[in-house]
XYZ file of C-alpha atoms in Angstrom:
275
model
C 243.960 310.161 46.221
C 246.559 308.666 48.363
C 246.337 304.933 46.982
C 246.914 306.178 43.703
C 249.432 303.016 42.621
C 249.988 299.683 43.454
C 251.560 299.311 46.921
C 249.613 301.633 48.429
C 246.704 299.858 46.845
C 248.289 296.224 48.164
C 248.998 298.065 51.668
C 245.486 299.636 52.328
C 243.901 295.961 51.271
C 246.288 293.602 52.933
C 245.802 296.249 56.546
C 241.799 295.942 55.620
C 242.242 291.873 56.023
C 244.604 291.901 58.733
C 242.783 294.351 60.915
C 239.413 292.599 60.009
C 240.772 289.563 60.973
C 242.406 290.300 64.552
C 239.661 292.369 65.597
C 237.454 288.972 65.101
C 239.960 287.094 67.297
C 240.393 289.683 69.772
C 236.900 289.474 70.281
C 235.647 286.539 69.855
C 236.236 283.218 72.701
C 237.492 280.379 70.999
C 241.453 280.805 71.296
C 241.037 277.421 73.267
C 238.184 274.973 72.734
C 237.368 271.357 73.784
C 237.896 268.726 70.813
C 234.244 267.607 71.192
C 235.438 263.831 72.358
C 234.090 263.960 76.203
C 230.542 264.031 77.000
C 230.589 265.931 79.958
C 233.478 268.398 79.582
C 233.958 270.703 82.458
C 235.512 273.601 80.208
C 234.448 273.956 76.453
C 235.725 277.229 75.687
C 238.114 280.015 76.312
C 239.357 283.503 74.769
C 240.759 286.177 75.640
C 238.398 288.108 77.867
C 235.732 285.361 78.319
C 235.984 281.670 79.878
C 233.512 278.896 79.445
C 232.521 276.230 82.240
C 230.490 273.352 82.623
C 230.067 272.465 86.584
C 234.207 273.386 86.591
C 235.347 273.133 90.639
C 238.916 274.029 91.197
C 240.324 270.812 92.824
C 243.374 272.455 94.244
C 240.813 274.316 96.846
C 237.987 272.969 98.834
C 235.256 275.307 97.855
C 232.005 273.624 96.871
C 231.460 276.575 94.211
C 230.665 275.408 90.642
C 230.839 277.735 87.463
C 228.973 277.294 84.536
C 228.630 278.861 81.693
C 230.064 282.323 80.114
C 231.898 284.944 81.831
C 234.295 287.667 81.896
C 237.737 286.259 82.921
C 237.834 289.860 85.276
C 234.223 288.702 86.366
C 233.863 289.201 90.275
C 232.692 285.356 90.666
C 236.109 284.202 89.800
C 237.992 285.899 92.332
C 239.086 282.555 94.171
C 240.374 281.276 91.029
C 241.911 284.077 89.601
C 245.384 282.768 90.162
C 244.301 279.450 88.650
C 242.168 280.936 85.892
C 245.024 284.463 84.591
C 248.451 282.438 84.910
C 251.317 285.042 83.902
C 251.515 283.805 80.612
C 247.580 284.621 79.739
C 247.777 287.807 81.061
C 251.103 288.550 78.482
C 249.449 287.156 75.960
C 246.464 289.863 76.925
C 248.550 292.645 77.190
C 250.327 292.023 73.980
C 247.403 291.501 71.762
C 245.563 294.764 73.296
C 248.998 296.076 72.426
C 248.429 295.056 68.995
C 245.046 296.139 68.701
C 245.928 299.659 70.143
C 247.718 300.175 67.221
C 245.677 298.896 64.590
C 243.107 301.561 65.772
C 245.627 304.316 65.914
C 246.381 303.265 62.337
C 242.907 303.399 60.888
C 242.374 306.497 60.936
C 245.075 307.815 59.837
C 244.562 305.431 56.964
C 241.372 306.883 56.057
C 243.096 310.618 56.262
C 246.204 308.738 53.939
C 243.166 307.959 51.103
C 242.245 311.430 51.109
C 245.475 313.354 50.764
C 247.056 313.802 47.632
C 250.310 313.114 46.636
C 251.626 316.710 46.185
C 250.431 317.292 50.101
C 253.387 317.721 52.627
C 251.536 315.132 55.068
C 251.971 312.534 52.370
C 255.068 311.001 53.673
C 254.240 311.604 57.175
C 251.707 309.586 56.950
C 253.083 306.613 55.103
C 255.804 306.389 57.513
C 253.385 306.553 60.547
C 251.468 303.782 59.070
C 253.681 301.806 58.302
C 255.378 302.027 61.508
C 252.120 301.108 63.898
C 251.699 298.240 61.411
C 254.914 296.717 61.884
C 254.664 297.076 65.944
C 251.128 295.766 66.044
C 252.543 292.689 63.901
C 255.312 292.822 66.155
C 252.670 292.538 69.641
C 250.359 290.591 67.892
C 253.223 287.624 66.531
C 254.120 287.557 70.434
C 250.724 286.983 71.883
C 249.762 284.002 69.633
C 253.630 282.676 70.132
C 253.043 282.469 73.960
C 249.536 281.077 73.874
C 250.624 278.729 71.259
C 253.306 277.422 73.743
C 251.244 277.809 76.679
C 247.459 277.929 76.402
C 247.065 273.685 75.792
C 249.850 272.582 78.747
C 248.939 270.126 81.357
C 248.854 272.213 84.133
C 245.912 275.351 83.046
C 242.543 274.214 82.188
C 241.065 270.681 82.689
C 241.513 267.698 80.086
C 244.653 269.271 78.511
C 245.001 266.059 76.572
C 241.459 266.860 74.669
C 241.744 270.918 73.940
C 242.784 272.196 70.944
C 243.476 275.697 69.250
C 240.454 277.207 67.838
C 239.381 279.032 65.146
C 239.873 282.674 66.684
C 243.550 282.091 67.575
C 243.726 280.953 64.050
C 242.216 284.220 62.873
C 244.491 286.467 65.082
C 247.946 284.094 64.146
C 246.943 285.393 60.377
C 245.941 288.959 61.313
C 249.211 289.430 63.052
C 251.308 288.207 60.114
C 249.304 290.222 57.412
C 250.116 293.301 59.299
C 253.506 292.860 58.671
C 253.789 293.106 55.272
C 251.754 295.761 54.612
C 253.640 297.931 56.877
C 256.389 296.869 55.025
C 254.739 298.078 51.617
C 254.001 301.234 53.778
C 257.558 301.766 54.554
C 259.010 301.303 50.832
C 256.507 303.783 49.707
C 257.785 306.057 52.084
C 260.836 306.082 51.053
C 260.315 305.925 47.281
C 258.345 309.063 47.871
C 261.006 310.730 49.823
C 263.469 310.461 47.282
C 261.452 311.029 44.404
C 261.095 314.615 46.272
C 264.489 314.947 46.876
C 265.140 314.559 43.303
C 262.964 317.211 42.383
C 264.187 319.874 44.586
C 267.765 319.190 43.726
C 266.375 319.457 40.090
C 264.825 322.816 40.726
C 268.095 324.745 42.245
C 270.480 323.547 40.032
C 268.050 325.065 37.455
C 267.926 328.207 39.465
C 271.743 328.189 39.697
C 272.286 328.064 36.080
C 269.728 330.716 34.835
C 267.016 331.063 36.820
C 264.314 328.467 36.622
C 262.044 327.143 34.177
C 260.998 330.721 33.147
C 263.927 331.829 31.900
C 264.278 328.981 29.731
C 261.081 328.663 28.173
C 261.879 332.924 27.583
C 264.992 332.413 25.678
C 264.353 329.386 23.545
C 262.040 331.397 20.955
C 264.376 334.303 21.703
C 267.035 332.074 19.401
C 264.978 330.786 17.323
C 263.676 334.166 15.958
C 267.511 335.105 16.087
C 268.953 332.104 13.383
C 266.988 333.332 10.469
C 268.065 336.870 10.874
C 271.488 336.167 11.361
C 271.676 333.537 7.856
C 269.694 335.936 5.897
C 271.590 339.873 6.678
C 274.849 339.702 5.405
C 277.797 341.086 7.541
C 280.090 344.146 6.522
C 283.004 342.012 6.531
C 281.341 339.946 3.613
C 281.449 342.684 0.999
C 285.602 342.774 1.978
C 286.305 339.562 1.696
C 288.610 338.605 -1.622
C 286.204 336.910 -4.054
C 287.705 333.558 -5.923
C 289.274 334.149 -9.288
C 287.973 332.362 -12.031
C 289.002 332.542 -15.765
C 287.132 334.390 -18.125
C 285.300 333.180 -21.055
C 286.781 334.743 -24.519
C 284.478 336.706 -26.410
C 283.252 336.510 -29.715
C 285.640 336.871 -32.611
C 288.733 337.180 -30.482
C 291.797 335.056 -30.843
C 293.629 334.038 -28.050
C 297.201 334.397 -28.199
C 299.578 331.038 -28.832
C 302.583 330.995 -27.845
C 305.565 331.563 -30.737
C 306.903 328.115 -32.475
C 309.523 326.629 -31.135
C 312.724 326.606 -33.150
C 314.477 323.064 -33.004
C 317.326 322.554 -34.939
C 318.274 326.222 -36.202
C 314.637 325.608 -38.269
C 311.599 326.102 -37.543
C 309.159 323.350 -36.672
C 305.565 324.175 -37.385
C 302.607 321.459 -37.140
C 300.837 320.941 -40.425
């Protein structure tokens, strides 16, 4: 399995949230909502692809058309207030969480092939680094789209009542997805790397055995090989050994047999003998 310790483990759950949680915001239209506080608001809610009105009339124009309700933002209807209703900024902030999504989807998958391939497999690393890298760009697109709308999307000068819209809970949702993806691909990245040079190890390991006798084989051949060779060598004497001068010792006198003294000494034109 390819989550087999614990930052892959961390990775594959923190990219589970993350995803989970920007695909709910990228879907979902309540990036901008009304605070609740009027009675009669003409615009309650807004996301990224869908736009909520109540009796909203562009004031800028004299056209007696009034939306209400929920529509696409690309929704034929809103033609004559499509440069009120997809400022530059909205559309950027479009473009760069699609961006974002794009590759959270191009991740998964290979994220499901990453939990299936071994360790030992050549598409191990490949994959961690792939990963890793569409995480950190989605986090990268996705920190930029909630940065713009977070600067833009409640300013005087967009939708009606500035004073009483807030940020809602799917902008929330896609702030935290963004920044969750970043770590994990992070995690991704150091696993990558760790695995990289854990493999370089090992082949440096294998041809400086090969250099110096031939592998692992020949090794595990000649260890016995002088094992079985110390005993014979202590126990078979050489030829040189039966050559070789043998330490003199003194013998032990045998029964019965005196051992010559040495002749008295003669001190004083006498002889001095010990009684």
């Amino acid at each position: 399995m390819g989550a087999s310790n614990r930052n892959t483990r961390v990775a594959v759950g923190i990219s589970a949230v993350a995803f989970t949680l920007f695909l709910i915001a990228f879907v979902t239209p309540y990036w901008l909502v009304t605070d609740g506080r009027l009675s009669d608001p003409r615009f309650t809610n807004l996301g990224l692809w869908e736009v909520c009105f109540n009796n909203f009339q562009d004031i800028h124009r004299f056209y007696e058309t009034r939306f209400k309700g929920c529509m696409w933002v690309f929704e034929e209807e809103y033609y004559i207030i499509h440069d009120f209703l997809l400022p530059g900024f909205y559309i950027a902030v479009q473009v760069f969480a699609t961006l974002c999504f794009v590759m959270c989807l191009i991740a998964l998958p290979l994220t499901l092939s990453f939990l299936r391939t071994s360790r030992d497999d050549d598409r191990y690393v490949f994959l961690l680094l792939t990963i890793g890298s569409c995480q950190i760009l989605g986090s990268l697109f996705g920190f930029i789209a909630v940065v713009v709308f977070g600067a833009k999307g409640d300013s005087r000068d967009w939708m009606p009542h500035w004073q009483n819209n807030d940020m809602g809970w799917s902008f929330a949702l896609g702030v935290v997805g963004a920044v969750f993806l970043l770590p994990a691909g992070v995690l991704y990245m150091v696993e990558a790397r760790r695995e990289r040079y854990k493999h370089l190890n090992e082949i440096s390991t294998r041809e400086a055995a090969s250099e110096y006798g031939g592998g692992d084989d020949y090794y595990t051949q000649q260890v016995p090989a002088q094992i079985q060779q110390q005993p014979q060598q202590q126990q078979q004497p050489t030829i040189q050994d039966y050559y070789n001068p043998q330490p003199s010792r003194p013998r032990r006198p045998q029964p019965g047999h005196r051992t010559p003294t040495a002749p008295p000494a003669v001190v004083g034109g006498g002889i001095q003998t010990d009684i």
